Amino acid sequence: MKAVVVRRGESKPRVAEVPKPTPAPGEALIRTLRVGIDGTDHEVVEGNHGGFPEGEDYQILGHEAVGVVEEPNGTRFDAGDLVVPTVRRPPGESNAYFERGEPDMAPDGAYLERGIAGAHGYMSEYFVSDEQFLVGVPDDFVTDGFLVEPISNTEKAIEHAYASRSAFEWEPASALVLGNGPLGLLTLAMLVQSDDFDRSYCLGRRDRPDPTVEIIERLGATYVDSRETPVSDVPDAHEPVDFVYEATGYAPHAFETVSALAPNGVGALLGIPSDHSFEFDGGRLHRELVLQNKALLGSVNSNVRHFEAAKASLSSFPDWFIDALITGVYNPDEAGRAFETGDDVIKTVVEFDTV
Ligand code: NAP
Ligand code: BGC
Ligand code: ZN
């Protein structure tokens, strides 16, 4: 079958012929419809994140997928059911994190990530998955269901942010998303719909006219250009915010987030930067966290509960938003184009089949 892979020693995706998988007991065979591409996939291709499956000289890419059950193979699914797979798998033997349904909280070494770390992904005509890692989705998710995975990452981060403020009456009203990539924009769309946030901001570094700035403003949020207003100046230029969601992967933003927060606020960091050394006033950061009861947390991955929550978020997005977010749909033979970047590219998709 056809797959989009990266080979050891290369830093470009290519199409390859690979063996079609056979489902083991407990696994279903899925026919892939669409697989989305995000910043992490680019990092994987460039060799800056994740790693190859043990003993393999290539890795099938892709971790944001939607597909149709082809062979239920005795699982709870019927042939024709639409499903979305989760990303983490046990590294051989299962462990307590997986048994509790919280693989997203497993430390390094206690998980593999399909398409990212040590396991093949979903960018192939078929894939198999243990049924416990498949989430059923409604039939109208055929084209956009792959967005359930990235949205689920934000469901988790927001859950953890609220949990960190649950010991007192937290009444957030304003939110700032750092980053106008696909994760930042999906998150902004979620926050503007939330009853909790009256005012939302989204930070980028683009000149107008720009498609991401158009999306930000059409969502009713305010665009903040980091070249004019660094993150730590947001309180003076606009207002101190109750919630910051970092999705740039630009390491200084992790610390500047603390200055942007209002007292009692919380910042969730999701970006995955490479090593980056810089000077920073650690005393100020420490003091602000303590004296203003601020919280800063990191969040990665998501579990089945977050995938379930993501279905409702995806259904609530206006059609224009998804249309504007997805800037390219490519067939597997055009994998190179699907991974091209540019100011007019927001989110691209590799389409294997339509239904
Ligand atoms: P992306 O496409 O790389 O988007 C990052 C965005 O941030 C880009 O639009 C970029 O702007 C902007 N940006 C970077 N530095 C900036 C700066 N100094 N000022 C203003 N804007 C800046 O990635 P993504 O797919 O949206 O994901 C965002 C990050 O989250 C990545 O690091 C990714 O690996 C990570 N991630 C983490 C999780 C998790 O579970 N923790 C899940 C998914 C993704 P330009 O395009 O103009 O350069
Ligand atoms: C994926 C997550 C994964 C994270 C770290 C993200 O792009 O969506 O599922 O845990 O990267 O590898
Ligand atoms: Zn991702």
Short mmCIF file of C-alpha atoms and ligand atoms in Angstrom, two decimals:
data_model
loop_
_atom_site.label_atom_id
_atom_site.label_comp_id
_atom_site.label_asym_id
_atom_site.label_seq_id
_atom_site.Cartn_x
_atom_site.Cartn_y
_atom_site.Cartn_z
CA MET A 1 0.00 0.00 0.00
CA LYS A 2 0.97 3.63 -0.42
CA ALA A 3 2.40 5.55 2.54
CA VAL A 4 4.00 8.92 3.16
CA VAL A 5 7.25 8.29 5.02
CA VAL A 6 10.50 9.88 6.10
CA ARG A 7 13.61 7.73 5.69
CA ARG A 8 16.58 7.66 8.07
CA GLY A 9 19.17 10.20 6.94
CA GLU A 10 16.58 12.24 4.98
CA SER A 11 14.60 15.31 5.98
CA LYS A 12 11.89 15.31 3.32
CA PRO A 13 8.70 13.27 3.14
CA ARG A 14 8.33 10.83 0.25
CA VAL A 15 5.77 8.31 -0.99
CA ALA A 16 6.73 4.67 -0.53
CA GLU A 17 5.19 1.26 -1.05
CA VAL A 18 4.94 -0.48 2.35
CA PRO A 19 3.28 -3.73 3.50
CA LYS A 20 -0.46 -3.48 4.26
CA PRO A 21 -0.90 -4.25 8.00
CA THR A 22 -2.91 -7.21 9.28
CA PRO A 23 -4.96 -6.62 12.44
CA ALA A 24 -3.98 -8.70 15.47
CA PRO A 25 -6.69 -9.83 17.94
CA GLY A 26 -8.20 -6.72 19.55
CA GLU A 27 -7.20 -4.54 16.61
CA ALA A 28 -9.33 -3.21 13.74
CA LEU A 29 -8.14 -2.47 10.21
CA ILE A 30 -8.89 1.12 9.23
CA ARG A 31 -9.03 2.57 5.72
CA THR A 32 -7.55 6.05 5.95
CA LEU A 33 -9.51 9.03 4.67
CA ARG A 34 -7.57 12.13 5.70
CA VAL A 35 -4.44 12.89 7.74
CA GLY A 36 -3.65 16.45 8.89
CA ILE A 37 -0.19 17.98 9.15
CA ASP A 38 0.92 20.22 12.03
CA GLY A 39 4.11 21.86 13.33
CA THR A 40 5.11 18.61 15.08
CA ASP A 41 5.07 16.70 11.77
CA HIS A 42 7.50 19.24 10.33
CA GLU A 43 9.73 18.78 13.40
CA VAL A 44 9.60 14.98 12.94
CA VAL A 45 10.51 15.21 9.23
CA GLU A 46 13.39 17.56 10.06
CA GLY A 47 14.65 15.14 12.72
CA ASN A 48 14.07 17.61 15.58
CA HIS A 49 11.42 15.65 17.49
CA GLY A 50 10.42 12.02 18.02
CA GLY A 51 12.24 9.12 16.39
CA PHE A 52 12.02 6.08 14.12
CA PRO A 53 10.36 2.78 15.07
CA GLU A 54 13.02 0.44 16.44
CA GLY A 55 14.81 -1.49 13.73
CA GLU A 56 13.10 0.38 10.85
CA ASP A 57 14.83 2.58 8.32
CA TYR A 58 11.69 4.64 7.68
CA GLN A 59 8.75 6.03 9.61
CA ILE A 60 5.20 6.41 8.32
CA LEU A 61 4.24 10.01 9.17
CA GLY A 62 1.00 11.45 10.53
CA HIS A 63 -0.80 11.49 13.87
CA GLU A 64 -4.02 13.42 13.07
CA ALA A 65 -6.26 10.98 11.21
CA VAL A 66 -9.82 10.04 10.39
CA GLY A 67 -10.70 6.74 8.72
CA VAL A 68 -13.34 4.07 8.15
CA VAL A 69 -13.37 0.68 9.81
CA GLU A 70 -12.63 -1.80 7.02
CA GLU A 71 -12.30 -4.98 9.11
CA PRO A 72 -13.76 -4.77 12.66
CA ASN A 73 -11.99 -8.06 13.46
CA GLY A 74 -14.16 -8.77 16.52
CA THR A 75 -13.81 -5.28 18.04
CA ARG A 76 -16.82 -3.19 19.18
CA PHE A 77 -16.89 -1.42 15.79
CA ASP A 78 -18.90 -2.27 12.67
CA ALA A 79 -17.52 -2.11 9.15
CA GLY A 80 -18.11 1.40 7.84
CA ASP A 81 -17.87 3.15 11.23
CA LEU A 82 -15.96 6.42 11.15
CA VAL A 83 -13.12 6.57 13.70
CA VAL A 84 -10.29 8.79 14.90
CA PRO A 85 -7.21 7.15 16.51
CA THR A 86 -5.41 8.51 19.57
CA VAL A 87 -1.64 8.98 19.37
CA ARG A 88 0.10 7.24 22.30
CA ARG A 89 0.71 3.50 22.54
CA PRO A 90 2.46 1.39 25.19
CA PRO A 91 6.13 0.62 24.50
CA GLY A 92 5.62 -3.16 24.31
CA GLU A 93 4.07 -4.07 27.66
CA SER A 94 1.25 -1.88 28.96
CA ASN A 95 1.80 0.18 32.12
CA ALA A 96 -0.21 1.95 34.83
CA TYR A 97 -0.68 5.14 32.78
CA PHE A 98 -2.33 3.23 29.94
CA GLU A 99 -4.32 1.04 32.30
CA ARG A 100 -5.76 4.17 33.97
CA GLY A 101 -6.63 5.64 30.54
CA GLU A 102 -4.08 8.43 31.08
CA PRO A 103 -1.30 7.72 28.58
CA ASP A 104 -1.02 11.49 28.09
CA MET A 105 0.52 11.68 31.59
CA ALA A 106 3.12 8.96 30.95
CA PRO A 107 6.77 10.04 31.24
CA ASP A 108 9.32 9.57 28.45
CA GLY A 109 10.05 5.89 27.97
CA ALA A 110 6.57 4.81 29.05
CA TYR A 111 4.92 5.48 25.69
CA LEU A 112 5.40 5.56 21.93
CA GLU A 113 3.64 8.12 19.73
CA ARG A 114 2.30 7.02 16.35
CA GLY A 115 3.82 9.04 13.56
CA ILE A 116 6.04 10.88 16.03
CA ALA A 117 8.04 8.81 18.51
CA GLY A 118 9.06 5.21 17.84
CA ALA A 119 5.92 4.04 15.99
CA HIS A 120 4.49 4.29 12.50
CA GLY A 121 1.78 6.88 11.96
CA TYR A 122 -1.41 6.97 9.96
CA MET A 123 -0.33 8.51 6.64
CA SER A 124 -0.93 5.32 4.67
CA GLU A 125 -3.86 3.77 2.81
CA TYR A 126 -4.60 1.53 5.82
CA PHE A 127 -3.55 1.32 9.46
CA VAL A 128 -4.38 -0.97 12.35
CA SER A 129 -5.13 0.04 15.91
CA ASP A 130 -6.13 -1.60 19.15
CA GLU A 131 -9.81 -0.75 19.61
CA GLN A 132 -9.19 0.98 22.96
CA PHE A 133 -7.30 3.70 21.04
CA LEU A 134 -10.06 4.33 18.50
CA VAL A 135 -12.77 6.94 19.10
CA GLY A 136 -15.99 6.67 17.13
CA VAL A 137 -17.04 9.94 15.46
CA PRO A 138 -20.24 11.01 13.66
CA ASP A 139 -20.63 10.34 9.93
CA ASP A 140 -20.38 14.05 9.11
CA PHE A 141 -16.75 14.08 10.38
CA VAL A 142 -15.52 12.50 7.11
CA THR A 143 -13.64 15.58 5.93
CA ASP A 144 -12.75 17.36 9.18
CA GLY A 145 -12.54 14.53 11.76
CA PHE A 146 -8.72 14.61 11.71
CA LEU A 147 -9.03 17.91 13.63
CA VAL A 148 -10.31 16.01 16.67
CA GLU A 149 -6.70 15.15 17.63
CA PRO A 150 -5.25 18.70 17.73
CA ILE A 151 -8.43 20.02 19.38
CA SER A 152 -8.12 17.27 22.02
CA ASN A 153 -4.65 18.60 22.97
CA THR A 154 -6.30 21.92 23.80
CA GLU A 155 -9.19 20.26 25.66
CA LYS A 156 -6.56 18.71 27.92
CA ALA A 157 -4.59 21.94 28.41
CA ILE A 158 -7.75 23.87 29.29
CA GLU A 159 -8.86 21.14 31.67
CA HIS A 160 -5.51 21.29 33.45
CA ALA A 161 -5.53 25.10 33.52
CA TYR A 162 -8.96 25.17 35.17
CA ALA A 163 -7.92 22.39 37.56
CA SER A 164 -4.95 24.50 38.66
CA ARG A 165 -7.38 27.34 39.57
CA SER A 166 -10.03 25.13 41.13
CA ALA A 167 -9.11 25.84 44.76
CA PHE A 168 -10.68 29.33 44.62
CA GLU A 169 -13.39 31.29 42.77
CA TRP A 170 -11.57 31.93 39.50
CA GLU A 171 -13.55 34.13 37.16
CA PRO A 172 -11.54 34.47 33.94
CA ALA A 173 -12.67 36.98 31.34
CA SER A 174 -9.72 37.46 28.99
CA ALA A 175 -7.46 35.07 27.08
CA LEU A 176 -4.32 35.41 24.97
CA VAL A 177 -3.22 32.76 22.47
CA LEU A 178 0.45 32.92 21.50
CA GLY A 179 0.83 31.66 17.94
CA ASN A 180 -1.31 31.87 14.80
CA GLY A 181 -0.40 28.42 13.50
CA PRO A 182 -3.08 25.72 13.27
CA LEU A 183 -2.96 24.89 16.98
CA GLY A 184 -3.21 28.55 18.01
CA LEU A 185 -6.12 29.23 15.64
CA LEU A 186 -8.05 26.10 16.66
CA THR A 187 -7.60 27.10 20.29
CA LEU A 188 -8.69 30.67 19.62
CA ALA A 189 -11.86 29.35 17.95
CA MET A 190 -12.55 27.32 21.10
CA LEU A 191 -11.90 30.21 23.49
CA VAL A 192 -14.05 32.77 21.65
CA GLN A 193 -16.98 30.36 21.87
CA SER A 194 -16.49 29.80 25.59
CA ASP A 195 -18.89 31.66 27.87
CA ASP A 196 -15.94 32.38 30.16
CA PHE A 197 -13.93 34.63 27.86
CA ASP A 198 -15.37 38.00 26.80
CA ARG A 199 -12.12 39.17 25.23
CA SER A 200 -9.55 37.12 23.31
CA TYR A 201 -6.23 38.07 21.75
CA CYS A 202 -3.97 36.13 19.39
CA LEU A 203 -0.29 36.87 18.85
CA GLY A 204 1.60 36.45 15.58
CA ARG A 205 4.34 38.16 13.57
CA ARG A 206 2.68 38.70 10.19
CA ASP A 207 2.07 41.79 8.08
CA ARG A 208 -1.47 42.44 6.90
CA PRO A 209 -3.05 41.32 4.66
CA ASP A 210 -2.58 37.83 6.05
CA PRO A 211 -5.03 34.91 6.11
CA THR A 212 -4.38 34.12 9.78
CA VAL A 213 -4.98 37.74 10.82
CA GLU A 214 -8.23 37.66 8.85
CA ILE A 215 -9.31 34.52 10.75
CA ILE A 216 -8.35 36.05 14.11
CA GLU A 217 -10.42 39.16 13.44
CA ARG A 218 -13.36 37.31 11.91
CA LEU A 219 -13.48 35.21 15.09
CA GLY A 220 -13.93 38.48 16.98
CA ALA A 221 -10.47 38.42 18.60
CA THR A 222 -7.74 41.08 18.57
CA TYR A 223 -4.53 40.46 16.62
CA VAL A 224 -1.33 41.29 18.53
CA ASP A 225 1.86 41.64 16.45
CA SER A 226 4.78 40.43 18.58
CA ARG A 227 7.15 42.71 16.65
CA GLU A 228 5.25 45.75 17.96
CA THR A 229 3.90 44.36 21.22
CA PRO A 230 6.10 41.73 22.87
CA VAL A 231 4.22 39.31 25.10
CA SER A 232 5.34 41.08 28.30
CA ASP A 233 3.91 44.40 27.00
CA VAL A 234 0.42 42.97 26.46
CA PRO A 235 -0.79 44.23 29.89
CA ASP A 236 0.11 47.85 28.96
CA ALA A 237 -0.96 47.72 25.31
CA HIS A 238 -4.22 45.86 26.00
CA GLU A 239 -4.83 44.35 29.45
CA PRO A 240 -3.35 41.72 31.77
CA VAL A 241 -5.02 38.45 30.78
CA ASP A 242 -6.45 35.67 32.90
CA PHE A 243 -5.36 32.82 30.61
CA VAL A 244 -2.41 32.50 28.25
CA TYR A 245 -2.13 29.56 25.85
CA GLU A 246 1.35 29.29 24.31
CA ALA A 247 1.51 27.65 20.87
CA THR A 248 4.55 29.27 19.24
CA GLY A 249 7.29 26.96 20.48
CA TYR A 250 9.37 30.15 20.97
CA ALA A 251 11.04 29.52 24.33
CA PRO A 252 11.14 33.14 25.66
CA HIS A 253 7.34 33.17 25.42
CA ALA A 254 7.15 30.57 28.19
CA PHE A 255 8.58 33.09 30.64
CA GLU A 256 7.08 36.28 29.17
CA THR A 257 3.71 34.59 29.67
CA VAL A 258 4.02 35.19 33.41
CA SER A 259 4.28 38.98 32.89
CA ALA A 260 1.26 38.97 30.58
CA LEU A 261 -0.95 37.29 33.19
CA ALA A 262 -3.29 39.10 35.56
CA PRO A 263 -3.04 38.18 39.27
CA ASN A 264 -4.41 34.63 39.81
CA GLY A 265 -4.00 33.88 36.09
CA VAL A 266 -2.71 30.70 34.51
CA GLY A 267 -0.49 30.07 31.51
CA ALA A 268 -0.53 26.76 29.61
CA LEU A 269 2.59 26.00 27.56
CA LEU A 270 2.20 23.66 24.58
CA GLY A 271 4.98 24.64 22.16
CA ILE A 272 7.89 22.24 21.79
CA PRO A 273 11.07 24.32 21.31
CA SER A 274 14.57 23.13 20.48
CA ASP A 275 17.34 24.05 22.94
CA HIS A 276 17.42 27.85 23.21
CA SER A 277 19.62 29.82 25.64
CA PHE A 278 18.76 33.41 26.53
CA GLU A 279 18.98 35.80 29.47
CA PHE A 280 15.95 36.29 31.63
CA ASP A 281 15.23 37.92 35.01
CA GLY A 282 14.45 34.78 36.99
CA GLY A 283 13.91 36.77 40.20
CA ARG A 284 11.08 38.75 38.64
CA LEU A 285 9.47 35.59 37.27
CA HIS A 286 9.68 33.83 40.63
CA ARG A 287 8.34 36.89 42.50
CA GLU A 288 5.39 37.36 40.14
CA LEU A 289 4.40 33.71 40.33
CA VAL A 290 4.45 33.78 44.14
CA LEU A 291 3.15 37.24 45.04
CA GLN A 292 0.37 37.20 42.43
CA ASN A 293 -0.70 33.57 42.79
CA LYS A 294 0.02 32.88 39.13
CA ALA A 295 0.39 29.38 37.67
CA LEU A 296 2.37 28.10 34.71
CA LEU A 297 1.88 24.57 33.43
CA GLY A 298 3.05 22.41 30.57
CA SER A 299 0.63 20.17 28.70
CA VAL A 300 1.20 17.52 26.10
CA ASN A 301 -0.94 14.99 24.27
CA SER A 302 -4.48 14.01 25.37
CA ASN A 303 -6.53 10.96 26.28
CA VAL A 304 -9.81 9.45 25.07
CA ARG A 305 -11.84 11.75 27.36
CA HIS A 306 -10.30 14.77 25.62
CA PHE A 307 -11.02 13.26 22.19
CA GLU A 308 -14.66 12.87 23.22
CA ALA A 309 -14.80 16.52 24.34
CA ALA A 310 -13.11 17.61 21.09
CA LYS A 311 -15.99 16.21 19.03
CA ALA A 312 -18.37 18.80 20.49
CA SER A 313 -15.87 21.62 19.94
CA LEU A 314 -15.32 20.64 16.31
CA SER A 315 -19.09 20.47 15.70
CA SER A 316 -19.51 23.97 17.11
CA PHE A 317 -17.07 25.68 14.73
CA PRO A 318 -18.59 27.74 11.92
CA ASP A 319 -18.02 26.27 8.42
CA TRP A 320 -16.15 29.38 7.24
CA PHE A 321 -13.53 28.81 9.96
CA ILE A 322 -12.66 25.27 8.85
CA ASP A 323 -12.69 26.35 5.19
CA ALA A 324 -10.22 29.16 5.94
CA LEU A 325 -8.03 26.99 8.19
CA ILE A 326 -7.52 24.16 5.69
CA THR A 327 -5.49 25.73 2.92
CA GLY A 328 -4.58 22.61 0.96
CA VAL A 329 -5.78 19.04 0.39
CA TYR A 330 -3.26 16.81 -1.42
CA ASN A 331 -3.15 13.23 -2.57
CA PRO A 332 -0.30 11.05 -1.22
CA ASP A 333 1.73 11.45 -4.42
CA GLU A 334 1.86 15.18 -3.70
CA ALA A 335 3.36 14.68 -0.22
CA GLY A 336 6.17 17.15 -0.91
CA ARG A 337 3.65 19.91 -1.64
CA ALA A 338 1.57 18.98 1.40
CA PHE A 339 4.61 19.70 3.59
CA GLU A 340 5.47 23.04 1.95
CA THR A 341 5.20 26.09 4.19
CA GLY A 342 4.50 29.75 3.45
CA ASP A 343 2.47 32.70 4.63
CA ASP A 344 -0.54 31.48 2.63
CA VAL A 345 -0.34 27.96 4.14
CA ILE A 346 -2.13 27.33 7.44
CA LYS A 347 -3.12 23.68 7.64
CA THR A 348 -2.70 21.05 4.94
CA VAL A 349 -4.13 17.58 4.65
CA VAL A 350 -3.20 14.38 2.82
CA GLU A 351 -6.34 12.70 1.47
CA PHE A 352 -6.23 8.95 0.76
CA ASP A 353 -9.93 8.41 0.14
CA THR A 354 -13.16 10.38 0.32
CA VAL A 355 -15.43 7.85 2.01
P1 NAP B 1 3.30 26.02 13.81
O1 NAP B 1 2.57 25.83 12.54
O2 NAP B 1 4.79 25.98 13.82
O3 NAP B 1 2.79 27.40 14.42
C1 NAP B 1 3.55 28.21 15.27
C2 NAP B 1 3.08 29.64 15.03
O4 NAP B 1 3.71 30.51 15.97
C3 NAP B 1 3.46 30.14 13.64
O5 NAP B 1 2.30 30.67 13.03
C4 NAP B 1 4.51 31.21 13.89
O6 NAP B 1 4.42 32.32 13.03
C5 NAP B 1 4.15 31.66 15.31
N1 NAP B 1 5.31 32.22 16.00
C6 NAP B 1 6.49 31.58 16.25
N2 NAP B 1 7.33 32.43 16.91
C7 NAP B 1 6.66 33.58 17.05
C8 NAP B 1 6.99 34.84 17.63
N3 NAP B 1 8.18 35.06 18.18
N4 NAP B 1 6.05 35.81 17.62
C9 NAP B 1 4.85 35.60 17.06
N5 NAP B 1 4.48 34.44 16.50
C10 NAP B 1 5.37 33.45 16.49
O7 NAP B 1 2.85 24.92 14.85
P2 NAP B 1 1.41 24.39 15.37
O8 NAP B 1 1.08 23.13 14.69
O9 NAP B 1 0.41 25.48 15.39
O10 NAP B 1 1.85 24.01 16.86
C11 NAP B 1 2.36 25.02 17.73
C12 NAP B 1 3.42 24.44 18.65
O11 NAP B 1 2.80 23.51 19.53
C13 NAP B 1 4.54 23.64 17.96
O12 NAP B 1 5.74 23.83 18.72
C14 NAP B 1 4.07 22.20 18.09
O13 NAP B 1 5.13 21.28 18.08
C15 NAP B 1 3.42 22.22 19.44
N6 NAP B 1 2.35 21.25 19.67
C16 NAP B 1 2.25 20.76 20.92
C17 NAP B 1 1.21 19.93 21.27
C18 NAP B 1 1.11 19.44 22.66
O14 NAP B 1 0.33 18.50 22.91
N7 NAP B 1 1.84 20.04 23.61
C19 NAP B 1 0.25 19.57 20.30
C20 NAP B 1 0.37 20.08 19.00
C21 NAP B 1 1.42 20.94 18.70
P3 NAP B 1 4.97 32.30 11.51
O15 NAP B 1 4.15 31.26 10.80
O16 NAP B 1 4.67 33.66 11.00
O17 NAP B 1 6.42 31.94 11.57
C1 BGC B 2 0.66 15.77 19.06
C2 BGC B 2 0.55 15.16 20.41
C3 BGC B 2 1.93 14.74 20.87
C4 BGC B 2 2.85 15.95 20.85
C5 BGC B 2 4.27 15.63 21.30
C6 BGC B 2 1.63 16.91 19.11
O1 BGC B 2 1.71 17.48 17.83
O2 BGC B 2 -0.58 16.26 18.59
O3 BGC B 2 -0.34 14.07 20.37
O4 BGC B 2 1.88 14.20 22.17
O5 BGC B 2 2.90 16.49 19.55
O6 BGC B 2 4.92 14.71 20.49
ZN ZN B 3 -0.05 17.30 16.67
#
